[in-house]
Amino acid sequence: MADTISPGARALLREEKVGYFDRSGSLYLSADNLFVLVEKPASKQQARSLNNLFVGSRAQALHAVWTFKDQWFGVHELAERASVSPTTASQVLIELERREWVNSKGAGPSKERILSNPRALLDEWSSYVASIKPKPLRSYYMRMTNIDEVIHEIDRICDETGVRYEISGLMAGQIHAPHLSKISQIHCRIDHGGESLLGKLGAKAVKEGWNLGVIDSNPRHDFLFRQRVGHVWVTDPLQTYLDLLQLDSGRSKELADHLRLTKLAVPE
């Protein structure tokens, strides 16, 4: 029994045949000759409580938790890796303990945690991403004979001008976990100063028939976990997965599932 039980936690409890009840009126009971399932949507207040973990600096800390994988870590290690305050890192860890997504050992300043339920974390984050509007995408068209050459040109220009960028979407998924035979669009984030890059690429703003999509970026939160793969910067597998879930492409979900299984090592 709890004030709020997230959809992912409900699914896990049902899988283990553990009954639950929360303030929304959701109820699950399973026993011999008895099965009761009442599903109620969370109230606005409950939804905010469930979702505030996946936005802003808290999401940044949560992403950093994922990068520790099977390593123990302390609150200050998390704060440093996520570039957030120790207070934010501590709040996130308290919430993860409440949801039973991490195990802990020790006490006080030396207390450490380890991610123990990556599947629940990823399921909940996926549900949140699917429930919100995709980030605004500015679409451009440029002459493109070879997509790899264009990506290398983006890298060269950004390196020369000191502008941060990261390839995302289908191309990033393909780089991390090759699966599709052909990709004709590039999705990327570009830091401040990106307008000069678009000019040098000869990219022209269009509404249809685009092949370069620029995702609105937040310099405070984006680029922190990008990875250098070969000669380009790409979103790390976790961010790539979350970005793919928000794409309207017919094969983005297919590639997201493949990436989840091969690189995130978490089955559906």
PDB file of N, CA and C in Angstrom, residues 47-82:
ATOM      1  N   ALA A  47       1.130  12.125 -10.693  1.00  0.00           N
ATOM      2  CA  ALA A  47       1.892  12.087 -11.941  1.00  0.00           C
ATOM      3  C   ALA A  47       3.129  12.969 -11.848  1.00  0.00           C
ATOM      4  N   ARG A  48       2.977  14.148 -11.249  1.00  0.00           N
ATOM      5  CA  ARG A  48       4.133  15.033 -11.087  1.00  0.00           C
ATOM      6  C   ARG A  48       5.178  14.374 -10.203  1.00  0.00           C
ATOM      7  N   SER A  49       4.722  13.699  -9.144  1.00  0.00           N
ATOM      8  CA  SER A  49       5.647  13.022  -8.236  1.00  0.00           C
ATOM      9  C   SER A  49       6.409  11.918  -8.948  1.00  0.00           C
ATOM     10  N   LEU A  50       5.716  11.197  -9.847  1.00  0.00           N
ATOM     11  CA  LEU A  50       6.347  10.102 -10.573  1.00  0.00           C
ATOM     12  C   LEU A  50       7.310  10.604 -11.644  1.00  0.00           C
ATOM     13  N   ASN A  51       6.952  11.718 -12.290  1.00  0.00           N
ATOM     14  CA  ASN A  51       7.688  12.143 -13.476  1.00  0.00           C
ATOM     15  C   ASN A  51       8.819  13.126 -13.218  1.00  0.00           C
ATOM     16  N   ASN A  52       8.837  13.783 -12.037  1.00  0.00           N
ATOM     17  CA  ASN A  52       9.870  14.797 -11.855  1.00  0.00           C
ATOM     18  C   ASN A  52      11.273  14.208 -11.786  1.00  0.00           C
ATOM     19  N   LEU A  53      11.351  12.898 -11.702  1.00  0.00           N
ATOM     20  CA  LEU A  53      12.660  12.241 -11.715  1.00  0.00           C
ATOM     21  C   LEU A  53      13.288  12.277 -13.104  1.00  0.00           C
ATOM     22  N   PHE A  54      12.457  12.456 -14.139  1.00  0.00           N
ATOM     23  CA  PHE A  54      12.937  12.326 -15.518  1.00  0.00           C
ATOM     24  C   PHE A  54      13.108  13.667 -16.231  1.00  0.00           C
ATOM     25  N   VAL A  55      13.187  14.741 -15.470  1.00  0.00           N
ATOM     26  CA  VAL A  55      13.351  16.056 -16.092  1.00  0.00           C
ATOM     27  C   VAL A  55      14.486  16.820 -15.426  1.00  0.00           C
ATOM     28  N   GLY A  56      15.098  17.731 -16.188  1.00  0.00           N
ATOM     29  CA  GLY A  56      16.092  18.641 -15.656  1.00  0.00           C
ATOM     30  C   GLY A  56      17.301  17.973 -15.030  1.00  0.00           C
ATOM     31  N   SER A  57      17.786  18.569 -13.953  1.00  0.00           N
ATOM     32  CA  SER A  57      19.010  18.085 -13.317  1.00  0.00           C
ATOM     33  C   SER A  57      18.820  16.713 -12.669  1.00  0.00           C
ATOM     34  N   ARG A  58      17.571  16.379 -12.291  1.00  0.00           N
ATOM     35  CA  ARG A  58      17.338  15.042 -11.727  1.00  0.00           C
ATOM     36  C   ARG A  58      17.521  13.962 -12.795  1.00  0.00           C
ATOM     37  N   ALA A  59      17.051  14.241 -13.997  1.00  0.00           N
ATOM     38  CA  ALA A  59      17.260  13.297 -15.092  1.00  0.00           C
ATOM     39  C   ALA A  59      18.747  13.155 -15.399  1.00  0.00           C
ATOM     40  N   GLN A  60      19.466  14.253 -15.258  1.00  0.00           N
ATOM     41  CA  GLN A  60      20.909  14.242 -15.469  1.00  0.00           C
ATOM     42  C   GLN A  60      21.571  13.289 -14.470  1.00  0.00           C
ATOM     43  N   ALA A  61      21.163  13.392 -13.200  1.00  0.00           N
ATOM     44  CA  ALA A  61      21.705  12.506 -12.171  1.00  0.00           C
ATOM     45  C   ALA A  61      21.285  11.060 -12.417  1.00  0.00           C
ATOM     46  N   LEU A  62      20.042  10.870 -12.852  1.00  0.00           N
ATOM     47  CA  LEU A  62      19.550   9.519 -13.135  1.00  0.00           C
ATOM     48  C   LEU A  62      20.350   8.887 -14.273  1.00  0.00           C
ATOM     49  N   HIS A  63      20.651   9.698 -15.291  1.00  0.00           N
ATOM     50  CA  HIS A  63      21.454   9.214 -16.418  1.00  0.00           C
ATOM     51  C   HIS A  63      22.829   8.784 -15.918  1.00  0.00           C
ATOM     52  N   ALA A  64      23.398   9.568 -14.998  1.00  0.00           N
ATOM     53  CA  ALA A  64      24.710   9.228 -14.455  1.00  0.00           C
ATOM     54  C   ALA A  64      24.666   7.927 -13.659  1.00  0.00           C
ATOM     55  N   VAL A  65      23.560   7.710 -12.930  1.00  0.00           N
ATOM     56  CA  VAL A  65      23.392   6.446 -12.203  1.00  0.00           C
ATOM     57  C   VAL A  65      23.510   5.276 -13.170  1.00  0.00           C
ATOM     58  N   TRP A  66      22.862   5.426 -14.335  1.00  0.00           N
ATOM     59  CA  TRP A  66      22.898   4.358 -15.337  1.00  0.00           C
ATOM     60  C   TRP A  66      24.333   4.066 -15.785  1.00  0.00           C
ATOM     61  N   THR A  67      25.152   5.093 -15.901  1.00  0.00           N
ATOM     62  CA  THR A  67      26.514   4.900 -16.426  1.00  0.00           C
ATOM     63  C   THR A  67      27.417   4.146 -15.451  1.00  0.00           C
ATOM     64  N   PHE A  68      27.041   4.108 -14.170  1.00  0.00           N
ATOM     65  CA  PHE A  68      27.849   3.345 -13.214  1.00  0.00           C
ATOM     66  C   PHE A  68      27.646   1.841 -13.379  1.00  0.00           C
ATOM     67  N   LYS A  69      26.526   1.476 -14.014  1.00  0.00           N
ATOM     68  CA  LYS A  69      26.211   0.072 -14.304  1.00  0.00           C
ATOM     69  C   LYS A  69      26.313  -0.785 -13.043  1.00  0.00           C
ATOM     70  N   ASP A  70      27.266  -1.712 -12.996  1.00  0.00           N
ATOM     71  CA  ASP A  70      27.344  -2.624 -11.855  1.00  0.00           C
ATOM     72  C   ASP A  70      28.411  -2.195 -10.851  1.00  0.00           C
ATOM     73  N   GLN A  71      28.696  -0.897 -10.793  1.00  0.00           N
ATOM     74  CA  GLN A  71      29.685  -0.382  -9.851  1.00  0.00           C
ATOM     75  C   GLN A  71      29.001   0.327  -8.680  1.00  0.00           C
ATOM     76  N   TRP A  72      29.578   0.193  -7.500  1.00  0.00           N
ATOM     77  CA  TRP A  72      29.102   0.939  -6.339  1.00  0.00           C
ATOM     78  C   TRP A  72      29.582   2.383  -6.459  1.00  0.00           C
ATOM     79  N   PHE A  73      28.795   3.330  -5.987  1.00  0.00           N
ATOM     80  CA  PHE A  73      29.171   4.736  -6.063  1.00  0.00           C
ATOM     81  C   PHE A  73      28.559   5.512  -4.901  1.00  0.00           C
ATOM     82  N   GLY A  74      29.209   6.630  -4.566  1.00  0.00           N
ATOM     83  CA  GLY A  74      28.718   7.491  -3.509  1.00  0.00           C
ATOM     84  C   GLY A  74      28.030   8.718  -4.063  1.00  0.00           C
ATOM     85  N   VAL A  75      27.397   9.490  -3.182  1.00  0.00           N
ATOM     86  CA  VAL A  75      26.627  10.644  -3.627  1.00  0.00           C
ATOM     87  C   VAL A  75      27.524  11.692  -4.279  1.00  0.00           C
ATOM     88  N   HIS A  76      28.741  11.883  -3.777  1.00  0.00           N
ATOM     89  CA  HIS A  76      29.616  12.895  -4.354  1.00  0.00           C
ATOM     90  C   HIS A  76      30.170  12.439  -5.713  1.00  0.00           C
ATOM     91  N   GLU A  77      30.393  11.143  -5.861  1.00  0.00           N
ATOM     92  CA  GLU A  77      30.807  10.622  -7.167  1.00  0.00           C
ATOM     93  C   GLU A  77      29.701  10.850  -8.196  1.00  0.00           C
ATOM     94  N   LEU A  78      28.467  10.623  -7.766  1.00  0.00           N
ATOM     95  CA  LEU A  78      27.335  10.827  -8.667  1.00  0.00           C
ATOM     96  C   LEU A  78      27.192  12.303  -9.029  1.00  0.00           C
ATOM     97  N   ALA A  79      27.309  13.174  -8.034  1.00  0.00           N
ATOM     98  CA  ALA A  79      27.172  14.613  -8.281  1.00  0.00           C
ATOM     99  C   ALA A  79      28.230  15.099  -9.259  1.00  0.00           C
ATOM    100  N   GLU A  80      29.453  14.598  -9.109  1.00  0.00           N
ATOM    101  CA  GLU A  80      30.539  15.021  -9.999  1.00  0.00           C
ATOM    102  C   GLU A  80      30.314  14.526 -11.425  1.00  0.00           C
ATOM    103  N   ARG A  81      29.922  13.268 -11.558  1.00  0.00           N
ATOM    104  CA  ARG A  81      29.720  12.716 -12.897  1.00  0.00           C
ATOM    105  C   ARG A  81      28.535  13.367 -13.601  1.00  0.00           C
ATOM    106  N   ALA A  82      27.507  13.721 -12.856  1.00  0.00           N
ATOM    107  CA  ALA A  82      26.293  14.294 -13.447  1.00  0.00           C
ATOM    108  C   ALA A  82      26.347  15.813 -13.544  1.00  0.00           C
TER     109      ALA A  82
END
